[in-house]
XYZ file of C-alpha atoms in Angstrom:
589
model
C -0.025 -0.017 -0.057
C 2.960 2.377 0.984
C 4.586 1.841 -2.547
C 1.055 2.294 -4.391
C 0.614 5.598 -2.485
C 4.243 6.560 -3.327
C 3.715 5.879 -7.092
C 0.348 7.626 -7.156
C 1.894 10.811 -5.583
C 4.704 10.680 -8.303
C 2.131 10.458 -10.926
C 0.223 13.562 -9.603
C 3.261 15.355 -9.174
C 4.359 14.938 -12.778
C 0.984 15.858 -13.909
C 1.139 19.081 -11.610
C 4.523 19.957 -13.190
C 3.374 19.649 -16.653
C 0.533 21.976 -16.066
C 2.459 24.008 -13.389
C 0.746 27.085 -14.271
C -2.617 25.784 -13.423
C -3.658 25.409 -9.854
C -6.380 23.009 -10.063
C -8.388 20.673 -7.630
C -8.334 17.058 -8.330
C -11.697 15.460 -9.156
C -11.329 13.113 -6.139
C -11.272 16.058 -3.867
C -14.709 17.588 -4.883
C -17.429 17.017 -2.621
C -21.477 17.686 -2.491
C -22.061 20.766 -0.607
C -18.753 22.684 -1.580
C -19.302 26.159 -3.198
C -17.394 27.565 -5.987
C -17.039 30.748 -7.853
C -17.489 30.666 -11.689
C -16.419 33.349 -14.190
C -17.727 34.215 -17.384
C -18.958 37.461 -19.516
C -22.411 38.650 -19.211
C -21.831 41.994 -20.965
C -18.945 43.622 -22.997
C -15.768 41.898 -22.221
C -15.910 42.345 -18.557
C -15.429 38.857 -16.767
C -17.991 38.470 -13.759
C -18.443 35.880 -11.103
C -21.292 33.614 -10.504
C -21.918 30.976 -7.770
C -21.771 27.155 -8.083
C -23.048 24.921 -5.612
C -21.600 21.438 -5.917
C -24.569 18.813 -5.921
C -22.296 15.835 -6.516
C -20.114 13.877 -9.140
C -21.532 11.759 -11.877
C -19.240 9.089 -12.705
C -18.797 7.204 -16.090
C -20.770 9.568 -17.931
C -18.568 8.561 -20.910
C -15.503 6.348 -21.492
C -13.290 7.495 -18.450
C -15.392 10.640 -18.067
C -17.025 12.120 -15.387
C -19.054 15.244 -14.668
C -19.521 17.544 -11.507
C -23.294 18.527 -11.141
C -23.684 21.841 -9.720
C -26.462 24.483 -9.165
C -25.512 28.070 -10.878
C -26.760 31.373 -9.350
C -25.848 34.922 -9.307
C -26.015 37.703 -12.081
C -28.746 36.935 -14.583
C -28.395 33.162 -14.121
C -31.785 32.680 -12.083
C -33.555 34.423 -15.067
C -31.527 33.125 -18.010
C -30.412 29.577 -16.630
C -27.546 27.990 -18.235
C -26.734 29.810 -21.407
C -25.406 29.102 -24.813
C -22.046 30.633 -24.964
C -21.135 29.795 -21.351
C -19.443 26.640 -22.470
C -15.933 26.620 -20.977
C -16.729 29.031 -18.131
C -14.303 27.997 -15.420
C -15.303 27.161 -11.942
C -12.822 27.512 -8.799
C -13.059 26.125 -5.350
C -10.787 27.850 -2.706
C -8.864 29.444 -5.731
C -8.335 26.057 -7.491
C -9.742 25.269 -10.948
C -12.197 22.250 -10.768
C -13.320 22.406 -14.554
C -15.678 24.269 -16.887
C -19.358 24.507 -17.500
C -20.090 22.151 -20.335
C -23.632 20.533 -19.942
C -26.989 21.395 -19.202
C -30.800 20.185 -19.197
C -32.918 21.815 -22.012
C -36.051 23.438 -20.800
C -34.865 23.168 -17.163
C -36.272 25.669 -14.918
C -33.298 25.606 -12.441
C -29.764 26.696 -13.770
C -28.327 23.017 -13.076
C -24.939 22.503 -15.015
C -22.521 19.704 -15.716
C -18.883 20.720 -15.143
C -16.112 18.964 -17.105
C -13.228 18.175 -14.715
C -10.156 19.968 -15.567
C -8.091 16.771 -15.801
C -10.229 15.507 -18.615
C -9.664 18.983 -20.466
C -6.115 18.861 -20.234
C -5.960 15.318 -21.806
C -6.295 16.843 -25.202
C -2.510 17.409 -25.193
C -2.020 13.627 -24.899
C -4.200 13.003 -27.760
C -2.121 15.343 -30.156
C -0.278 12.553 -31.954
C -3.512 10.497 -32.457
C -4.279 9.679 -36.010
C -6.916 11.507 -37.692
C -10.073 9.348 -38.852
C -10.117 7.956 -42.187
C -11.291 10.575 -44.730
C -14.668 9.874 -46.168
C -14.590 10.713 -50.021
C -17.538 12.229 -51.654
C -18.946 11.073 -54.951
C -18.275 13.555 -57.853
C -21.858 13.628 -58.961
C -23.139 14.732 -55.411
C -26.316 13.685 -53.575
C -27.878 16.967 -53.698
C -27.444 17.329 -49.618
C -25.123 18.784 -47.491
C -21.296 17.961 -47.612
C -20.922 17.303 -43.940
C -19.939 14.018 -42.307
C -22.499 12.126 -40.391
C -21.375 12.917 -36.666
C -22.834 10.744 -33.853
C -23.949 13.233 -31.068
C -25.103 10.454 -28.749
C -21.694 10.593 -26.919
C -22.354 13.954 -25.986
C -25.374 13.078 -23.693
C -25.760 11.756 -20.304
C -28.127 8.763 -20.067
C -31.872 9.761 -20.057
C -34.995 10.200 -22.247
C -36.445 12.708 -23.985
C -35.812 16.168 -22.832
C -34.647 14.861 -19.357
C -31.288 14.041 -20.625
C -28.242 16.180 -20.102
C -26.504 17.418 -23.256
C -23.484 19.441 -24.351
C -24.433 23.258 -23.984
C -25.033 24.131 -27.608
C -22.527 26.185 -29.457
C -24.049 29.245 -30.680
C -23.020 30.160 -34.347
C -23.070 33.705 -35.450
C -23.682 34.014 -39.194
C -23.141 37.397 -40.821
C -23.458 38.274 -44.435
C -25.674 35.410 -45.217
C -29.372 35.530 -46.329
C -32.114 34.405 -44.368
C -32.966 31.733 -46.905
C -29.448 30.227 -46.520
C -29.523 30.141 -42.947
C -32.866 28.397 -42.911
C -31.688 25.927 -45.563
C -28.304 25.045 -43.975
C -29.313 25.350 -40.326
C -30.314 21.694 -39.694
C -27.150 20.635 -41.082
C -25.191 22.839 -38.557
C -27.534 21.628 -35.852
C -26.640 18.083 -36.504
C -23.169 18.986 -35.378
C -24.579 20.492 -32.080
C -24.249 23.909 -33.294
C -26.993 26.512 -33.124
C -27.168 29.035 -35.909
C -27.912 32.609 -35.288
C -28.636 35.205 -37.985
C -29.944 38.623 -37.847
C -28.892 39.018 -34.265
C -25.108 38.940 -34.800
C -23.781 42.499 -34.599
C -20.182 42.071 -34.979
C -19.786 41.390 -38.711
C -16.331 40.209 -39.938
C -13.622 40.399 -37.220
C -10.255 42.184 -37.441
C -7.528 40.033 -38.799
C -4.680 41.938 -36.992
C -3.364 39.682 -33.942
C -4.674 41.057 -30.572
C -3.055 41.638 -27.508
C -2.947 38.473 -25.320
C -3.398 40.309 -22.113
C -7.024 41.062 -23.220
C -7.903 37.436 -22.363
C -8.353 35.828 -19.231
C -10.106 32.639 -17.816
C -13.916 33.467 -18.378
C -13.190 35.673 -21.632
C -15.596 35.216 -24.535
C -13.966 33.843 -27.596
C -15.318 32.732 -31.197
C -13.891 30.130 -33.390
C -13.979 31.444 -36.680
C -14.828 29.178 -39.815
C -15.383 31.794 -42.244
C -14.282 35.589 -42.285
C -14.946 38.272 -44.703
C -18.128 39.457 -46.613
C -19.837 36.418 -45.089
C -18.675 35.128 -41.733
C -19.453 32.149 -39.437
C -18.070 32.076 -35.958
C -18.898 29.666 -33.101
C -18.787 31.198 -29.504
C -17.722 29.920 -26.160
C -15.732 30.590 -23.151
C -12.122 30.461 -22.287
C -11.357 28.126 -19.446
C -7.577 28.364 -18.616
C -4.365 29.776 -19.946
C -1.073 28.088 -19.751
C 1.702 30.099 -21.035
C 0.726 30.426 -24.684
C -1.741 27.332 -24.405
C -5.559 27.855 -24.179
C -8.395 25.322 -23.368
C -12.064 26.033 -23.795
C -15.643 24.900 -24.085
C -15.287 21.718 -21.986
C -16.981 19.512 -24.775
C -16.246 18.997 -28.369
C -16.746 21.657 -30.981
C -17.025 19.590 -34.282
C -15.038 16.515 -33.012
C -12.613 16.846 -35.757
C -9.510 16.119 -33.882
C -6.131 17.773 -34.911
C -7.219 20.977 -36.602
C -6.399 24.453 -37.437
C -9.105 26.993 -36.761
C -8.795 30.648 -36.117
C -10.215 32.159 -32.943
C -10.909 35.750 -31.854
C -11.730 37.492 -28.890
C -15.376 38.346 -28.486
C -17.626 40.716 -26.623
C -21.126 40.250 -25.320
C -23.742 42.689 -26.550
C -26.888 41.397 -24.502
C -28.474 38.105 -23.254
C -31.472 36.654 -24.674
C -33.421 34.409 -22.157
C -35.190 31.695 -23.891
C -37.655 28.807 -22.888
C -35.465 26.168 -24.358
C -32.001 27.636 -23.748
C -31.001 31.224 -23.376
C -28.044 32.498 -25.191
C -25.583 35.398 -25.661
C -25.444 37.813 -28.398
C -21.950 38.500 -29.328
C -19.497 40.237 -31.543
C -16.061 38.942 -32.684
C -13.188 41.383 -32.242
C -9.532 40.670 -33.213
C -7.663 37.502 -34.085
C -6.045 35.777 -30.947
C -4.574 32.515 -32.127
C -5.213 29.145 -33.625
C -7.320 26.135 -32.093
C -5.269 23.087 -32.860
C -7.246 20.268 -31.128
C -10.949 19.544 -31.111
C -11.610 16.477 -28.890
C -14.446 15.120 -26.866
C -13.798 17.138 -23.700
C -12.297 20.319 -24.787
C -10.788 22.440 -27.829
C -7.201 23.590 -27.256
C -4.821 25.839 -29.065
C -2.072 28.453 -28.964
C -1.937 32.342 -28.564
C -0.397 34.475 -31.300
C -0.361 31.969 -33.999
C -2.101 32.331 -37.603
C -4.148 29.504 -38.868
C -4.128 28.661 -42.695
C -7.116 29.631 -44.540
C -8.356 29.264 -48.095
C -9.222 32.614 -49.995
C -12.726 32.396 -51.660
C -13.699 34.670 -54.354
C -17.232 34.825 -55.773
C -18.708 36.973 -58.535
C -22.123 37.047 -59.504
C -22.902 38.383 -62.950
C -26.160 39.710 -64.496
C -25.465 39.876 -68.170
C -22.493 42.033 -68.847
C -22.341 43.657 -65.345
C -21.462 42.450 -61.869
C -24.300 41.872 -59.528
C -21.920 41.388 -56.574
C -18.537 40.374 -55.711
C -17.762 38.408 -52.314
C -14.449 37.836 -50.812
C -13.923 35.534 -47.807
C -11.331 33.159 -45.914
C -12.312 29.695 -45.162
C -10.961 27.367 -42.784
C -8.850 24.743 -44.359
C -10.724 21.396 -43.330
C -11.586 18.589 -45.536
C -15.249 18.487 -44.319
C -16.041 22.078 -43.382
C -14.377 23.747 -46.399
C -16.794 22.186 -48.957
C -19.844 22.911 -46.732
C -18.920 26.566 -46.170
C -18.272 26.805 -50.015
C -21.776 25.389 -50.491
C -23.292 27.976 -48.194
C -21.454 30.834 -49.646
C -22.289 29.985 -53.429
C -26.154 29.589 -52.328
C -26.233 32.719 -50.313
C -24.409 34.781 -53.191
C -27.106 33.552 -55.605
C -29.939 34.122 -53.211
C -28.830 37.673 -52.495
C -28.675 38.701 -56.067
C -31.082 36.397 -58.027
C -34.370 34.674 -57.021
C -33.809 31.341 -55.296
C -37.248 29.980 -56.213
C -38.960 29.553 -59.732
C -37.499 28.693 -62.965
C -33.846 29.760 -63.195
C -30.617 28.965 -64.766
C -26.963 29.392 -63.397
C -24.041 29.131 -65.310
C -20.801 28.379 -63.125
C -17.310 28.983 -64.015
C -14.225 28.901 -61.805
C -11.117 27.107 -60.716
C -9.423 25.467 -57.701
C -5.797 26.238 -57.526
C -3.047 24.380 -55.604
C 0.056 25.240 -53.739
C 3.243 24.164 -55.678
C 1.387 22.606 -58.521
C 0.766 24.162 -61.947
C -2.262 22.210 -63.050
C -5.530 23.125 -61.285
C -9.320 22.050 -61.303
C -11.826 23.600 -63.741
C -15.324 24.445 -62.353
C -17.591 24.488 -65.352
C -21.334 23.672 -65.512
C -24.720 24.874 -66.030
C -27.942 24.192 -63.811
C -31.357 24.800 -64.959
C -34.602 23.804 -63.217
C -38.110 24.980 -62.479
C -37.162 25.085 -58.817
C -33.957 24.632 -56.884
C -31.532 25.459 -59.489
C -29.374 27.674 -56.769
C -29.072 24.671 -54.534
C -27.857 22.386 -57.274
C -25.335 24.857 -58.310
C -24.142 25.338 -54.753
C -23.865 21.633 -53.955
C -22.413 20.531 -57.057
C -19.759 23.361 -57.187
C -18.632 22.385 -53.720
C -18.471 18.427 -54.562
C -15.074 18.551 -56.588
C -13.487 20.521 -53.683
C -14.907 17.803 -51.147
C -13.646 14.924 -53.326
C -10.173 16.633 -53.613
C -9.861 17.232 -49.841
C -11.092 14.013 -48.674
C -9.038 11.605 -51.216
C -6.461 11.255 -48.370
C -3.363 13.175 -50.034
C -1.920 15.553 -47.360
C 0.561 16.744 -49.911
C -2.524 18.375 -51.917
C -2.626 21.860 -50.650
C -5.572 24.232 -51.811
C -4.339 27.737 -52.566
C -7.423 29.469 -53.788
C -11.108 29.118 -55.039
C -12.528 31.372 -57.595
C -16.185 31.158 -58.703
C -18.126 33.305 -61.227
C -21.824 32.778 -61.352
C -24.258 34.111 -64.232
C -28.016 33.505 -63.437
C -30.934 34.154 -65.512
C -34.745 33.737 -64.599
C -35.337 31.369 -67.551
C -34.917 27.736 -67.631
C -32.254 27.296 -70.381
C -32.764 23.381 -70.654
C -32.755 20.891 -73.610
C -33.841 17.317 -73.243
C -32.422 14.636 -75.477
C -35.682 13.429 -77.291
C -34.836 11.012 -80.266
C -31.907 9.633 -81.953
C -31.761 8.155 -85.508
C -28.984 6.300 -87.331
C -29.156 6.722 -91.239
C -28.640 2.888 -91.627
C -29.029 -0.248 -89.503
C -25.834 -1.933 -90.705
C -22.560 -1.057 -92.183
C -19.064 -2.426 -93.000
C -15.793 -1.039 -91.612
C -14.737 2.236 -93.560
C -18.255 3.070 -94.065
C -19.667 6.482 -92.785
C -23.005 6.784 -91.053
C -24.923 9.732 -89.933
C -26.358 10.246 -86.479
C -29.214 12.720 -85.987
C -30.084 13.806 -82.412
C -33.341 15.809 -81.600
C -33.441 18.010 -78.686
C -36.492 19.854 -77.079
C -36.770 22.793 -74.656
C -39.147 25.077 -73.000
C -41.842 26.868 -75.020
C -41.501 24.372 -77.760
C -37.941 25.101 -78.569
C -36.350 22.486 -80.901
C -32.780 21.735 -82.000
C -31.309 19.284 -84.566
C -27.827 18.150 -84.405
C -26.269 15.563 -87.157
C -22.898 14.096 -86.935
C -21.062 11.775 -89.099
C -19.055 8.817 -87.853
C -16.701 6.573 -90.036
C -16.336 2.880 -88.688
C -12.678 2.308 -88.223
C -11.039 -0.212 -90.725
C -10.704 -3.625 -89.212
C -13.556 -3.445 -86.640
C -14.573 -6.847 -85.906
C -18.248 -7.842 -86.879
C -20.952 -7.415 -84.145
C -23.060 -4.774 -82.606
C -21.980 -1.158 -82.262
C -23.688 1.082 -79.786
C -24.085 4.907 -79.843
C -25.257 6.382 -76.660
C -26.353 9.895 -76.580
C -25.939 11.528 -73.395
C -25.803 14.524 -71.033
C -22.467 15.311 -69.105
C -23.555 13.603 -65.887
C -24.549 10.252 -67.159
C -21.472 10.257 -69.607
C -19.162 11.017 -66.840
C -20.813 8.290 -64.763
C -20.287 5.606 -67.441
C -16.667 6.434 -67.930
C -15.561 7.508 -64.274
C -17.714 5.103 -62.104
C -14.867 2.551 -61.615
C -12.230 5.248 -61.051
C -14.221 7.375 -58.547
C -14.889 4.029 -56.562
C -11.245 3.394 -56.113
C -8.371 5.156 -54.232
C -6.518 7.274 -56.784
C -2.970 6.269 -56.987
C -1.337 9.786 -57.477
C -2.308 13.452 -57.224
C -2.098 13.625 -60.891
C -4.675 10.991 -61.329
C -6.876 12.706 -58.616
C -6.769 15.951 -60.315
C -7.074 14.363 -63.862
C -10.112 12.497 -62.611
C -11.886 15.606 -61.422
C -11.182 17.522 -64.517
C -12.744 14.740 -66.720
C -16.081 15.207 -65.173
C -17.953 16.730 -68.231
C -20.220 19.893 -68.071
C -23.817 19.705 -68.740
C -23.824 22.410 -71.547
C -22.894 19.863 -74.218
C -24.244 16.599 -75.682
C -21.833 13.625 -75.838
C -22.084 10.784 -78.053
C -20.437 7.882 -76.774
C -19.435 4.962 -79.279
C -18.930 1.774 -77.499
C -18.989 -2.118 -77.819
C -20.324 -4.742 -75.261
C -16.520 -5.969 -74.625
C -14.512 -5.597 -71.313
C -12.269 -2.667 -70.928
C -9.701 -1.872 -68.073
C -8.826 1.127 -66.304
C -5.120 1.461 -65.764
C -3.900 4.356 -63.456
C -7.169 6.218 -64.368
C -6.857 5.726 -68.097
C -9.141 3.485 -70.000
C -7.570 0.503 -72.032
C -10.521 -0.604 -74.437
C -10.866 -4.120 -75.731
C -7.236 -5.313 -75.149
C -5.728 -8.363 -76.744
C -6.861 -11.679 -75.007
C -3.223 -12.301 -73.709
C -3.333 -8.717 -72.138
C -6.678 -9.026 -70.792
C -5.716 -12.206 -69.039
C -3.002 -10.389 -67.132
C -5.046 -7.432 -66.386
C -7.897 -9.365 -65.160
C -5.756 -10.942 -62.458
C -4.572 -7.834 -61.301
C -6.676 -6.627 -58.328
C -5.578 -2.970 -58.668
C -6.866 -2.629 -62.239
C -10.573 -1.769 -62.679
C -12.744 -3.604 -65.398
C -15.625 -1.899 -67.075
C -18.244 -3.981 -68.778
C -18.224 -1.863 -72.070
C -15.222 -0.563 -74.037
C -15.573 3.099 -75.490
C -14.360 3.141 -79.101
C -14.968 6.725 -79.616
C -16.477 10.104 -78.297
C -17.866 12.828 -80.076
C -19.053 16.177 -78.540
C -22.029 18.218 -79.803
C -22.130 22.031 -79.058
C -25.739 22.787 -77.992
C -25.117 26.367 -76.977
C -25.505 27.915 -73.377
C -28.103 25.263 -72.429
C -28.322 22.483 -69.975
C -28.818 18.996 -71.555
C -30.445 16.332 -69.794
C -31.441 12.876 -70.915
C -29.883 9.689 -72.633
C -30.630 7.537 -75.614
C -28.926 4.521 -77.169
C -29.070 3.240 -80.588
C -27.226 0.355 -82.307
C -25.684 -0.417 -85.515
C -24.684 -3.834 -86.853
C -21.087 -4.115 -88.286
C -20.864 -6.872 -90.940
C -17.731 -8.266 -92.744
């Protein structure tokens, strides 16, 4: 027993020396009936005290996690209860830090809070070398929804049923520069991550990008983690728990659970408090830049003062004919999941602010994604037309290539800049592939056949395009197929196998994205029902039997069910093309 006590004391001494600037009380010393003092901001940037009466300790609320249950009082808390924005507010007993306000009961009449023990918050340093979760690659054709990972929020709840469970105090997110329609459409996506979007009550606008004075921060100060800054801004508010040299710890719970990260944070000021039946919240304004959040873990976020996060410049221009209807310039966080989602929000809001978001419309998208230390870039080029929902289509499918690139698992691929130009009109510029005719039913190698495509659109619009195709000499007898299709279906037919597999190189990754066809043209794919193979992203149609035998036994080579012989592109003007038709021709000896 004496030896065990000596070892325990040694471990505690080592832990205390590691965080020598933080005078804390171990969880084992916390008892019911103790009275502590908490610190937070109720107005401006002035840190004020509140009272915390310890009710007890809840053990095993998570994997090796506990919570200190406390009743809060003082200031406005009897009226507001535990507020959004209080996450991270430090609580002290006899001058020693015991933890941070982190959890609460929704709809509770009394300000009962769950305090995250400070020992658990400091564990984030031990997780710095942990390997990030494997990336989830997006499909290149998108799914029409939000480009966000599915996050399981159940680990952020203490056992209970319905509204009786204790949950993380929701993180309020201030949205500035976005239209109300954008906030409504993307709000549920943010809420699925435990964030609570606020629009129309954020008073700070874009924060200053100069580095602020660290002396203005102290335990209990309000901070904002900035996901986007500039003409549109997204900032998540919380409270600073403690400072250890240039290290900072905050929130007392996860932000987005992304693990190692690189997020800028600012000092914030509270304008006023808004009491709410569900959960009250602070209305705050971001001020100057203070540092970077580098860890986002289950029990806290942590970072450093005086450092700058790497962000992505985003420029969006909305054109209305020959003139510009709006120019927007932002900086996005450099994150494989957040960056595409923020791009999606910004594109939608840019369209919504200058053009109608409902009713028939067409949106032409042109742009590029540039990379650090690489000459090649990814071209963004497409058109979207619909009776309703074209802005959302344009926003989602513009962000999909970025999502695919950033989630492919290549750390060496560094995005440098994103530029987007949008041209919208209040008409549905759409053509549908109607009928396709061949000039003959059979032919011999060397013969030329004509293929006529009829396209129809709004208000009785019709368009006819005829192309000639010469059957290559030496073509074996059998059926030859001509598929006339839009860009999406042509891309799926050719890239399905490539996208399903991990790219072998950065060159292949970028090449794959650039091979996605835009929807403003019609594509004729000439093919045969013979196997083809994908070798390092390139199609090898109908190889000789000896080579096919070798390729078929190679698990790293993809096999397609049909072999493309040729592709012909038909220009159909500034119109979106949809549909697909296939006709066949018999090749005779």
